[in-house]
Short mmCIF file of C-alpha atoms in Angstrom, two decimals:
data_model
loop_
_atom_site.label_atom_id
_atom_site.label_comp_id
_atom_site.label_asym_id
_atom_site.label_seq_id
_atom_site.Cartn_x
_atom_site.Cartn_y
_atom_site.Cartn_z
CA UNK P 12 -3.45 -5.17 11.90
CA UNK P 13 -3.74 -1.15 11.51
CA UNK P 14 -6.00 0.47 14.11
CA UNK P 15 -5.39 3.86 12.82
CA UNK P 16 -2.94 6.36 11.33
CA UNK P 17 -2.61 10.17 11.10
CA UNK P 18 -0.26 11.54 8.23
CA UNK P 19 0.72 15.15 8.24
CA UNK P 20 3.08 17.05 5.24
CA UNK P 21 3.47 14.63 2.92
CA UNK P 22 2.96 15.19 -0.44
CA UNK P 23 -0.48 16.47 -1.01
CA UNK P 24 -1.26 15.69 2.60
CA UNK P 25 -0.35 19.65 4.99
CA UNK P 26 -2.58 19.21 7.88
CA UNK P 27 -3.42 15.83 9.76
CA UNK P 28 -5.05 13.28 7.02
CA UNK P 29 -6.61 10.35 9.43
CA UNK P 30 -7.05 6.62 8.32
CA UNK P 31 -9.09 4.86 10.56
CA UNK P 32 -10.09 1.00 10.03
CA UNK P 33 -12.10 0.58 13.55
CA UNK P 34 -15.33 -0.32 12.65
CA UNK P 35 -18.63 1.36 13.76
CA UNK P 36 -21.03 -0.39 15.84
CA UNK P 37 -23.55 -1.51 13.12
CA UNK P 38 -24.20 -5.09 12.58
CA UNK P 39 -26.54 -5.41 10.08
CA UNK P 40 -24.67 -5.78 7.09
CA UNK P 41 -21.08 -6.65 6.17
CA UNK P 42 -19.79 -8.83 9.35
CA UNK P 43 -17.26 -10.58 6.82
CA UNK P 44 -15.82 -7.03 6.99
CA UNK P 45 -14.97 -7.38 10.24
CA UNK P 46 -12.48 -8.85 12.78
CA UNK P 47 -12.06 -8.50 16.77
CA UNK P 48 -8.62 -7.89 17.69
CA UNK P 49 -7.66 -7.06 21.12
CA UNK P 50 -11.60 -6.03 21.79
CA UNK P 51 -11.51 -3.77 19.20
CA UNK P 52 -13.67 -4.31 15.84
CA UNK P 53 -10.98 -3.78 12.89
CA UNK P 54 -12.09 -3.64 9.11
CA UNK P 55 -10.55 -6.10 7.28
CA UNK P 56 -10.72 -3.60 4.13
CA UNK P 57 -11.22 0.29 3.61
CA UNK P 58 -11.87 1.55 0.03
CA UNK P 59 -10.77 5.27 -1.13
CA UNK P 60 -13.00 7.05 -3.35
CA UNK P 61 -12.10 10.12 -4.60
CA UNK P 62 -11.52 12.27 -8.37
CA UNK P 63 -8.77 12.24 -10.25
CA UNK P 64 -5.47 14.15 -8.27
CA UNK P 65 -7.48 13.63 -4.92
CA UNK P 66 -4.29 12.60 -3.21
CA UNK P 67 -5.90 8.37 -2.93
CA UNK P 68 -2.71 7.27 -3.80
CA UNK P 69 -0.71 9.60 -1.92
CA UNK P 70 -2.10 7.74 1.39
CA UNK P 71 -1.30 4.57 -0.14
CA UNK P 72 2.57 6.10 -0.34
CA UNK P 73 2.38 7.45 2.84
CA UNK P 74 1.85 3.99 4.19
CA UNK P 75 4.61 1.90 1.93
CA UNK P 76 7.24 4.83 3.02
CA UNK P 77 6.44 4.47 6.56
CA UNK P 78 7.08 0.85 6.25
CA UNK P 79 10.42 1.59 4.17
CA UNK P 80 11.13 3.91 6.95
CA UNK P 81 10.62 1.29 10.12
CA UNK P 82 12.94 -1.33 9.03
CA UNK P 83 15.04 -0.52 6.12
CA UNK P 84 19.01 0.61 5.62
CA UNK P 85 19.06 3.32 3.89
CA UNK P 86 21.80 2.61 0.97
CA UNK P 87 23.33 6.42 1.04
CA UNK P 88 23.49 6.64 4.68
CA UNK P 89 24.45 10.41 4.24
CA UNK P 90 21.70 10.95 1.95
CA UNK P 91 18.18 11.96 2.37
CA UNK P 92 15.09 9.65 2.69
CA UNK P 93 13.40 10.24 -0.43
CA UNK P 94 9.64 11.88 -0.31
CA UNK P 95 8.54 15.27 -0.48
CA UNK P 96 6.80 17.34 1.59
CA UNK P 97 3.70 19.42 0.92
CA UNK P 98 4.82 21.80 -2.07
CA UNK P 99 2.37 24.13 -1.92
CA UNK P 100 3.13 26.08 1.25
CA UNK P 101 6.50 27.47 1.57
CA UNK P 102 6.25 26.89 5.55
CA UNK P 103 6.16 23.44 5.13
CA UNK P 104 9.53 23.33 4.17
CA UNK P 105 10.43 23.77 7.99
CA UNK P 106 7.92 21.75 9.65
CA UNK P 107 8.38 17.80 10.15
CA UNK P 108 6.69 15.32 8.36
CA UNK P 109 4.82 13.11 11.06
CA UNK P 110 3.18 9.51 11.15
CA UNK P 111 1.27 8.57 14.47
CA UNK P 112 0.59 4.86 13.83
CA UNK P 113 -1.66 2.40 16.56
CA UNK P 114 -1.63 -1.17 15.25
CA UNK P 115 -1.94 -4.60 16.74
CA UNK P 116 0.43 -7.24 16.84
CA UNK P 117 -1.34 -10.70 17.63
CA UNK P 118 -3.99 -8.98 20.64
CA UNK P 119 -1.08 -6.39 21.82
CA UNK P 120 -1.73 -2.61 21.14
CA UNK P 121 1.09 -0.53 20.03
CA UNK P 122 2.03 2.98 18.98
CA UNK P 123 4.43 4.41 16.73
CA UNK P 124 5.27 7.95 16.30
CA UNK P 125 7.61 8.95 13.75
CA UNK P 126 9.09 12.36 13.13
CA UNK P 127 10.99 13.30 10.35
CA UNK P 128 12.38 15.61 7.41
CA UNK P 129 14.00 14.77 3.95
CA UNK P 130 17.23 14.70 5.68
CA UNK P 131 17.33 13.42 9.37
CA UNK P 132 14.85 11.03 11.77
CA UNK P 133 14.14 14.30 14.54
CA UNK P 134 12.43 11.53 16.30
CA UNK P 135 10.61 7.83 16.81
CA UNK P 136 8.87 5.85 19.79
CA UNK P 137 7.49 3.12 20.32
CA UNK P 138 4.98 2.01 22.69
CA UNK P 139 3.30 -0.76 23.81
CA UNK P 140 0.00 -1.06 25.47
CA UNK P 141 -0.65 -3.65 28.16
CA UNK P 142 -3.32 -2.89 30.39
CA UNK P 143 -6.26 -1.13 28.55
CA UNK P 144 -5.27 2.41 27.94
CA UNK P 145 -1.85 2.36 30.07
CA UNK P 146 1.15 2.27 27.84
CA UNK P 147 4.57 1.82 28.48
CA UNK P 148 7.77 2.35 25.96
CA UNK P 149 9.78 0.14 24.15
CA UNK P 150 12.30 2.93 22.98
CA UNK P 151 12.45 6.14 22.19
CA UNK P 152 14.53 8.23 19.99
CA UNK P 153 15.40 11.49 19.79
CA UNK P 154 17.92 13.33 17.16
CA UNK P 155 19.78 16.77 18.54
CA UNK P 156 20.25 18.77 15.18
CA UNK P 157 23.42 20.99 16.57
CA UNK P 158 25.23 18.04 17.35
CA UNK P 159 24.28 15.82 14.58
CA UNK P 160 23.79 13.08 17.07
CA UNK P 161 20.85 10.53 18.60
CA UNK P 162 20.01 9.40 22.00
CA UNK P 163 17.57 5.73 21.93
CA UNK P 164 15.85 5.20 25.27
CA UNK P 165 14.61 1.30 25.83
CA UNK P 166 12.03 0.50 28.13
CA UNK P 167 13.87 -1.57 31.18
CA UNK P 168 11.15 -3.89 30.59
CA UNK P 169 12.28 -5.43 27.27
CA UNK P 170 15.92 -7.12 28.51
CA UNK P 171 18.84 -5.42 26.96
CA UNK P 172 22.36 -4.91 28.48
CA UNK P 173 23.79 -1.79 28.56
CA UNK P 174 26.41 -2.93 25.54
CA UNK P 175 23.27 -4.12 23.50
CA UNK P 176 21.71 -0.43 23.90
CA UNK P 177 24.76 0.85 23.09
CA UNK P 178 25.44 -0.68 19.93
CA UNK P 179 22.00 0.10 18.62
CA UNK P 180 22.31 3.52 20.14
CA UNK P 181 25.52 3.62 17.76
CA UNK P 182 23.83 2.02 14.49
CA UNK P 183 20.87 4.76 14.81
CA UNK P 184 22.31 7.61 11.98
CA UNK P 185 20.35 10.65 11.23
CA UNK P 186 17.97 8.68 8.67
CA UNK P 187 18.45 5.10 9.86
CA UNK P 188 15.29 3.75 12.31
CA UNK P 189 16.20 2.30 15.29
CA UNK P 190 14.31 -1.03 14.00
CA UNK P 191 16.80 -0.94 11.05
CA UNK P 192 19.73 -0.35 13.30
CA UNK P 193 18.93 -3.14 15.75
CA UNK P 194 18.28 -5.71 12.75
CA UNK P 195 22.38 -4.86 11.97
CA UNK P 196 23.48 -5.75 14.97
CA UNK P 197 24.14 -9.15 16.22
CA UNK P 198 21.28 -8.84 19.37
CA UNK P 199 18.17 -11.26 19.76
CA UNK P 200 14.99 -9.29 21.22
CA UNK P 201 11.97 -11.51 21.32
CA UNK P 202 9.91 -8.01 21.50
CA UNK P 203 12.32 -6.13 18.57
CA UNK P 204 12.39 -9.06 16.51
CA UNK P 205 8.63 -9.48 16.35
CA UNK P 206 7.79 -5.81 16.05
CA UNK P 207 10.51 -5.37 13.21
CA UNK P 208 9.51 -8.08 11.43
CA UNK P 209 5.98 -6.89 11.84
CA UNK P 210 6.51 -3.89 9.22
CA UNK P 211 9.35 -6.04 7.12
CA UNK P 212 6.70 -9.14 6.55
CA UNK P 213 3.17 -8.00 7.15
CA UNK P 214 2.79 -3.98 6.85
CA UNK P 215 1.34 -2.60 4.22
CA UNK P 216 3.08 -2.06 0.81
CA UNK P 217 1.86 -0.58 -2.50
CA UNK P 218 0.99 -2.67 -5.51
CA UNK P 219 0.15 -1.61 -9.05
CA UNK P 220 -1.62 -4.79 -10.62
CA UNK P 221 -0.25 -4.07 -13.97
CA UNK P 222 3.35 -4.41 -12.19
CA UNK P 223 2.56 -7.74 -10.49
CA UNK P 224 3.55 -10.26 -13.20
CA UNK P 225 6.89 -11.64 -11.80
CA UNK P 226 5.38 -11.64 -8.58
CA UNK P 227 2.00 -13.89 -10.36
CA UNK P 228 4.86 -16.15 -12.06
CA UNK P 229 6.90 -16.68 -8.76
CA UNK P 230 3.83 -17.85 -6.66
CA UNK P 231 2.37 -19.71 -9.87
CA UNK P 232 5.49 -21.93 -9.58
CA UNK P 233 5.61 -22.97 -5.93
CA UNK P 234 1.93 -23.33 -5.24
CA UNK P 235 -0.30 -25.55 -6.79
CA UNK P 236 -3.27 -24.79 -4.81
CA UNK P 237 -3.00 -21.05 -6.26
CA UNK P 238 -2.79 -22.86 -9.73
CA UNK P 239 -6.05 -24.63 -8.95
CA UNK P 240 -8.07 -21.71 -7.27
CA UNK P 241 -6.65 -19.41 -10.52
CA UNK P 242 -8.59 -21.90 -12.80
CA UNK P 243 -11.38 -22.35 -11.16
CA UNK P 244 -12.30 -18.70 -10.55
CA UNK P 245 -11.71 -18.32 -14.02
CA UNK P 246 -14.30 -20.68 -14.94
CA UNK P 247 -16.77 -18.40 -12.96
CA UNK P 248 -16.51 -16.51 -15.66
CA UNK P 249 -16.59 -19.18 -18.71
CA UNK P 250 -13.24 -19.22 -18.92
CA UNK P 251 -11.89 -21.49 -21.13
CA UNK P 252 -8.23 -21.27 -19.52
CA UNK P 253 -7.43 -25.02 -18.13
CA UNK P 254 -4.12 -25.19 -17.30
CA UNK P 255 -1.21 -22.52 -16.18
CA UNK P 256 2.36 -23.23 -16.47
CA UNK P 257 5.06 -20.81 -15.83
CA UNK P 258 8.76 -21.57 -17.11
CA UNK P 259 11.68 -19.74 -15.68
CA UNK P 260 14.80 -18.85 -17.74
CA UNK P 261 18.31 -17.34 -16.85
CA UNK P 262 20.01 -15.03 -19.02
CA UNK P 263 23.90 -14.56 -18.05
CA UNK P 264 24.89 -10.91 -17.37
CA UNK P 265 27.58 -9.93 -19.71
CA UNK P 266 31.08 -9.10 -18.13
CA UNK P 267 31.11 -5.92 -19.96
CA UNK P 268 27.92 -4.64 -18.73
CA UNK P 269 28.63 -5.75 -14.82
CA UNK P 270 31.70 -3.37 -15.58
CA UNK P 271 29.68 -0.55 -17.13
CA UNK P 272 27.02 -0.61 -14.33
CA UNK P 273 30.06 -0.27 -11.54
CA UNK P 274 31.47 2.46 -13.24
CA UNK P 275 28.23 4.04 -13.10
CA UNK P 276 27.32 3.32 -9.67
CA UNK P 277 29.21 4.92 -6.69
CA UNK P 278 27.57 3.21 -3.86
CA UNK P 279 29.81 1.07 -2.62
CA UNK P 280 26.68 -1.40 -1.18
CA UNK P 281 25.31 -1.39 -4.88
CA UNK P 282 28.60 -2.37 -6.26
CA UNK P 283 29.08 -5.33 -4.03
CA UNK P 284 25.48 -6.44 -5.52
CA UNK P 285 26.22 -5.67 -8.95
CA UNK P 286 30.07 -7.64 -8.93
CA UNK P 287 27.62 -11.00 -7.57
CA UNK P 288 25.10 -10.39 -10.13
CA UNK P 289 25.81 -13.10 -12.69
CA UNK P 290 22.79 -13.78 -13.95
CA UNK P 291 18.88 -12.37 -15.06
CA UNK P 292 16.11 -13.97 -14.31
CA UNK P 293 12.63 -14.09 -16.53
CA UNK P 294 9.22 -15.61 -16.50
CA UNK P 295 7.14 -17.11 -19.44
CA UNK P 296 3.63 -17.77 -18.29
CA UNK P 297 1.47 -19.58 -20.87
CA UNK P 298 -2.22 -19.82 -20.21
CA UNK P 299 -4.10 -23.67 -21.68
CA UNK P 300 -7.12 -23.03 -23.37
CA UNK P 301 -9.70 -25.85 -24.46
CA UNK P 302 -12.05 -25.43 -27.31
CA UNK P 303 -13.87 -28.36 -29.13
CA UNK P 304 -11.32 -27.95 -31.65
CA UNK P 305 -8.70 -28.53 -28.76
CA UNK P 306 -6.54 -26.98 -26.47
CA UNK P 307 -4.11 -24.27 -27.36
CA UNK P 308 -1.32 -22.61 -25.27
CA UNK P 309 -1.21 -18.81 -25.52
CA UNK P 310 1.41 -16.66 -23.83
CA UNK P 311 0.35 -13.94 -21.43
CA UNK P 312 0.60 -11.39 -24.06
CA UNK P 313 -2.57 -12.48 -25.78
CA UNK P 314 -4.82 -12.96 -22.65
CA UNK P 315 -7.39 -9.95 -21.90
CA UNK P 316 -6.08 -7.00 -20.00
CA UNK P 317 -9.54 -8.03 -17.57
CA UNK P 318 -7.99 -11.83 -17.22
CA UNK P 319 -4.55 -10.65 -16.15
CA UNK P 320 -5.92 -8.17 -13.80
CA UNK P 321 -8.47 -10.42 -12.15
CA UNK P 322 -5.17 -13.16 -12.07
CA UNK P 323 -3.04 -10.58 -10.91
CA UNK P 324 -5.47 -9.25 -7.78
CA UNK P 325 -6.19 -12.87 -6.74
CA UNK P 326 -2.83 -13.99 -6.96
CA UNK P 327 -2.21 -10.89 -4.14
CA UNK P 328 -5.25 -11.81 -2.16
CA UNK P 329 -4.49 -15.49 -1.85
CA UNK P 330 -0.79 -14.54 -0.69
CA UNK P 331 -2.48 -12.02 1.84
CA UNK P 332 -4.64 -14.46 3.18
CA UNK P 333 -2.11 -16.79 3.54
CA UNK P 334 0.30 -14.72 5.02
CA UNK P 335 -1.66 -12.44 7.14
CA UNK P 336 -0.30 -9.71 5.10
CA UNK P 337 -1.68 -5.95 4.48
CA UNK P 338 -1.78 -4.75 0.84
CA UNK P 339 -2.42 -1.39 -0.20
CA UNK P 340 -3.37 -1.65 -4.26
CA UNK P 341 -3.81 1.84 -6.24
CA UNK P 342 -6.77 1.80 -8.84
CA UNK P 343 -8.16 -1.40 -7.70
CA UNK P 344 -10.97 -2.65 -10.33
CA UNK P 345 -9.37 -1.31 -13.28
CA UNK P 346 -9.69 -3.81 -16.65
CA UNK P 347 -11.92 -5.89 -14.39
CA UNK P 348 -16.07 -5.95 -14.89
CA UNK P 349 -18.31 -5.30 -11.48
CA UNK P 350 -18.78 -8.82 -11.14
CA UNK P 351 -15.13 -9.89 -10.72
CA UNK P 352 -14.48 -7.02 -8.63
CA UNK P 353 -16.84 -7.87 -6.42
CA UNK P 354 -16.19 -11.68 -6.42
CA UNK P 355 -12.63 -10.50 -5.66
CA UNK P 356 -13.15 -8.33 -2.69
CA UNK P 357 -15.79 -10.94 -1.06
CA UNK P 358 -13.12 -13.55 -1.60
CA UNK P 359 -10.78 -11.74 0.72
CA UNK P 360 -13.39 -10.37 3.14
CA UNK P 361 -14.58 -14.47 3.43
CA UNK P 362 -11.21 -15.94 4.23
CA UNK P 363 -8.49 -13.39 5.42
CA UNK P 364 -8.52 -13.67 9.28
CA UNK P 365 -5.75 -10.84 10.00
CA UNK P 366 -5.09 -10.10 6.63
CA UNK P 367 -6.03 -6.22 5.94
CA UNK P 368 -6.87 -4.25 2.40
CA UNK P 369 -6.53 -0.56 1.51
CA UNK P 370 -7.13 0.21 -1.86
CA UNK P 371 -7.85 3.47 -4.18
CA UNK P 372 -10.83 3.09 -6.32
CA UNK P 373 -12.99 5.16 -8.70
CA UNK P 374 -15.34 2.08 -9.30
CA UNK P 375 -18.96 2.46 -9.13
CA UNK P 376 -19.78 -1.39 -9.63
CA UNK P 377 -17.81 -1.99 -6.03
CA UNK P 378 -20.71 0.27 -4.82
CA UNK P 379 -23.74 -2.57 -5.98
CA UNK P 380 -21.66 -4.84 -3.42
CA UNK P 381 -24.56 -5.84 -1.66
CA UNK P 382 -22.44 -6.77 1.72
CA UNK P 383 -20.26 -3.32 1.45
CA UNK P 384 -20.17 -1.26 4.86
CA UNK P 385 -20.78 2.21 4.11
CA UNK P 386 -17.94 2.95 7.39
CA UNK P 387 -15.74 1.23 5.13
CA UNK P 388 -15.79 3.38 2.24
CA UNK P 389 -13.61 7.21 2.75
CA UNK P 390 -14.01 9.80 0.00
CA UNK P 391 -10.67 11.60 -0.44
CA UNK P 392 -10.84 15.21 -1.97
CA UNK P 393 -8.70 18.46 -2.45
CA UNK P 394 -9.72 21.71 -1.16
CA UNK P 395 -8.34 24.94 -2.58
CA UNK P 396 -5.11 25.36 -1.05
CA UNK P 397 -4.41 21.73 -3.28
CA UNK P 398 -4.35 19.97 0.38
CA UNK P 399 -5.42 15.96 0.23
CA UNK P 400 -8.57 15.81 2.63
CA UNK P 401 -9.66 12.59 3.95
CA UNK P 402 -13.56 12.00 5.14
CA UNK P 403 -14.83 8.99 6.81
CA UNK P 404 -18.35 10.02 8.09
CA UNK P 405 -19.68 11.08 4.76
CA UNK P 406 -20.73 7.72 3.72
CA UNK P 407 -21.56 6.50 6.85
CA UNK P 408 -24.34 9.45 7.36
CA UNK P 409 -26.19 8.42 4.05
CA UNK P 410 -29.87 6.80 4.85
CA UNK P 411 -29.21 3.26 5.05
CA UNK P 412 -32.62 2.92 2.32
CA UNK P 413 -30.39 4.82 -0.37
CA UNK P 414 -28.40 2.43 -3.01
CA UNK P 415 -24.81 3.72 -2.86
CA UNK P 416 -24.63 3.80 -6.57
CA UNK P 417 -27.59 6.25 -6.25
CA UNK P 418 -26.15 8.86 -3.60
CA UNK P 419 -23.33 8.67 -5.67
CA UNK P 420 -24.64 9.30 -8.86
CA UNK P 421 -26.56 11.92 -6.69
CA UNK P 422 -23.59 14.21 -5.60
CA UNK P 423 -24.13 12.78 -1.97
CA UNK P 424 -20.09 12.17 -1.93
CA UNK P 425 -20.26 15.73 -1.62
CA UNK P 426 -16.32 16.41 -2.62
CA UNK P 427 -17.18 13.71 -5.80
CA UNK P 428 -18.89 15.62 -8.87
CA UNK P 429 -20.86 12.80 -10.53
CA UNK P 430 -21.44 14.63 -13.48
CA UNK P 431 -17.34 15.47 -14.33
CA UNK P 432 -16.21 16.60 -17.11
CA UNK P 433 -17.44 20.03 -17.17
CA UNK P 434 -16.20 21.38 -19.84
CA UNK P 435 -19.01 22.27 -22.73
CA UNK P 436 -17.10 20.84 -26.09
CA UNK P 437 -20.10 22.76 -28.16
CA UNK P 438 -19.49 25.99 -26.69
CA UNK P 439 -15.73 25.65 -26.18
CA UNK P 440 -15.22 24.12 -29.99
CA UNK P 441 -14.15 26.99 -32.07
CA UNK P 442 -11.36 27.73 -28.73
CA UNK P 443 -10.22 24.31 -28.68
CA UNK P 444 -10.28 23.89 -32.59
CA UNK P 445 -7.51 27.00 -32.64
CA UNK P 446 -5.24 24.86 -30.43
CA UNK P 447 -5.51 21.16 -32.39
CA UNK P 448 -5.23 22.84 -35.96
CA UNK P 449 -2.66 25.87 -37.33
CA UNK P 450 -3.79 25.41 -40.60
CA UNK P 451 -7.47 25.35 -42.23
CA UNK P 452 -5.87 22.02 -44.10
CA UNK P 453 -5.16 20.08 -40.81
CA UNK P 454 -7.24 17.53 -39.38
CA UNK P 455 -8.80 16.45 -42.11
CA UNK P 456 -9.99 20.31 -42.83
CA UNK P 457 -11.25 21.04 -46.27
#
């Protein structure tokens, strides 16, 4: 689970942007928020509130890169990791891009720094806490620019020969993570395994629910209890839907477009995927409704944009659960009404035990959540040099007898303007009517 993280020049993020899930000490509301790990009180969920272009979903990205980062191959090994850093300060351009990450594997503390520009690793470490606040390291690694080469420093602690070090020593290139490196060699770590497989399996990644279909389908057809807990949520909501059935079909790729794509394509890792890719693979999900006339199967085409997105978000949930996973889900609560927000979020809060949530939200109904910890709510906002900001304490300092849909609706967000748009149509109309019409006879003009 994540402890903490501090991001710095990354996208709209210039100067240190901290994400914090440690709890605070108040036990009067929420404890299905909460989990001890390693005597520390960790939210199981953190919510992002913040105006449109705040930079939410920039932290969300900073946290699915990171994990890209930590145990991927890069495919263009002399290319560039792809981000950008913050735009609107030409100094940035020379300064590093930097993640300082504490997280918990099982009870274990551990730290990773990452340093870093579009075009080489500068460097990485990893350490691992074992008696309170005393650390010690599992590697680090450190990139010399005038040589274009790396030095990785393991911890004698953690077993490796001299010939292991050395050949992940030799698999760390300018952009390629020493986790990534190690998983390409043939060398068994207990402690590298775990840790790598850590960010590959359970670190946060970014979902957009209207992008979650395939992934909906796949589960829907290996897991019957996720069938059965669908439906009956559903029918919290007089739902009619009874049954869910999900067919997959096969298309075979045609010869001549495997040949067109490799003509395309020069990566030579790419082309070895495309020359094995004979065939595509689709999903038709069809929904059973009953009605005292009968019951009729409709595709997912003709079910609400609210049903889907409610399917969708469960559908991610249960997985989490299951898997102890961390998802980070951008615009969480769109489609959906307050209630099955709610009933969604509680649902994860009562049964994750180590699964963790991050999501950007503008919705006020999560705010009636009568359980909802006001430390786990963070307003994100832009100040005037365009720079994402990132506040924890705002909410937290609000007088516990104050609704939260009041002291928002009250400006007490402080960097939220309840009352947005500002922009006076009546006053503004003649201005705005010059831009929509050329012509007295547009628009319906006499």
């Amino acid at each position: 689970m994540i402890e903490k993280i501090r991001i710095s020049n990354f996208y709209s993020i210039r100067e240190n942007v901290d994400v914090s899930f440690v709890a605070s000490k108040y036990q009067k509301y929420g404890e299905d928020w909460i989990v001890e790990v390693g005597g520390t009180r960790i939210l199981k969920a953190l919510l992002l509130y913040g105006s449109n272009g705040s930079g939410k979903t920039n932290i969300l990205f900073a946290l699915d890169f990171l994990r890209n980062v930590a145990f991927k191959i890069p495919r263009d090994l002399d290319g560039k990791l792809h981000y950008d850093q913050f735009a609107f300060d030409p100094a940035c351009k020379d300064k590093e891009t930097s993640f300082d990450l504490f997280f918990f594997i099982g009870d274990t503390r551990y730290n990773y720094q990452l340093n870093l520009t579009p075009y080489y690793i500068s460097r990485e470490e990893m350490r691992q806490y074992h008696k309170g606040n005393q650390s010690r390291r599992v590697f680090l690694r450190e990139y010399d620019v005038a040589s274009g080469k790396n030095s990785v420093k393991f911890g004698p602690w953690i077993g490796l020969s001299t010939k292991e070090k050395q050949a992940i020593e030799e698999a760390t290139t300018k952009i390629v993570s020493v986790l990534a490196a190690y998983s390409i060699r043939n060398i068994a770590s207990q402690l590298l395994t775990e840790i790598r497989d850590y960010f590959k399996y359970s670190f946060f990644r970014i979902y957009h629910l209207d992008q979650a279909d395939e992934e909906v389908a796949i589960a829907l057809q290996h897991d019957e209890s996720l069938r059965s807990l669908l439906i009956k949520m559903l029918g919290s909501f007089h739902s009619n839907i009874v049954d869910i059935q999900v067919e997959e079909r096969s298309q075979a790729v045609p010869e001549e477009a495997r040949k067109l794509l490799l003509q395309m394509n020069g990566d030579e890792i790419d082309k070895e995927e495309i020359a094995k890719f004979q065939t595509i693979k689709s999903f038709k999900t069809q929904y059973t409704h009953k009605t005292p006339l009968g019951e009729f199967r409709l595709e997912d085409g003709l079910q609400s944009e609210g049903t889907l997105a409610f399917i969708r978000c469960l559908t991610l949930f249960y997985k989490a659960i299951k898997g102890n996973w961390m998802l980070a889900i951008d615009e969480f609560g769109t489609g959906m009404q307050a209630k099955s927000q709610n009933l969604l979020l509680n649902f994860f809060l009562k049964f994750s035990k180590r699964a963790q949530l991050i999501v950007a939200t503008q919705s006020l109904g999560l705010l009636d959540n009568e359980q909802m910890r006001r430390d786990a709510i963070a307003i994100v906002s832009k100040d005037e040099f365009g720079q994402t900001k990132n506040d924890q304490t705002i909410v937290r300092k609000i007088h516990k007898n104050i609704k939260l849909r009041q002291a928002y609706m009250t400006g007490k967000f402080v960097s939220i303007d309840p009352n947005e748009p500002d922009i006076d149509l009546n006053s503004e109309s003649e201005k705005f009517r010059s831009l929509l019409f050329t012509t007295d006879k547009e628009g319906g003009e006499p």
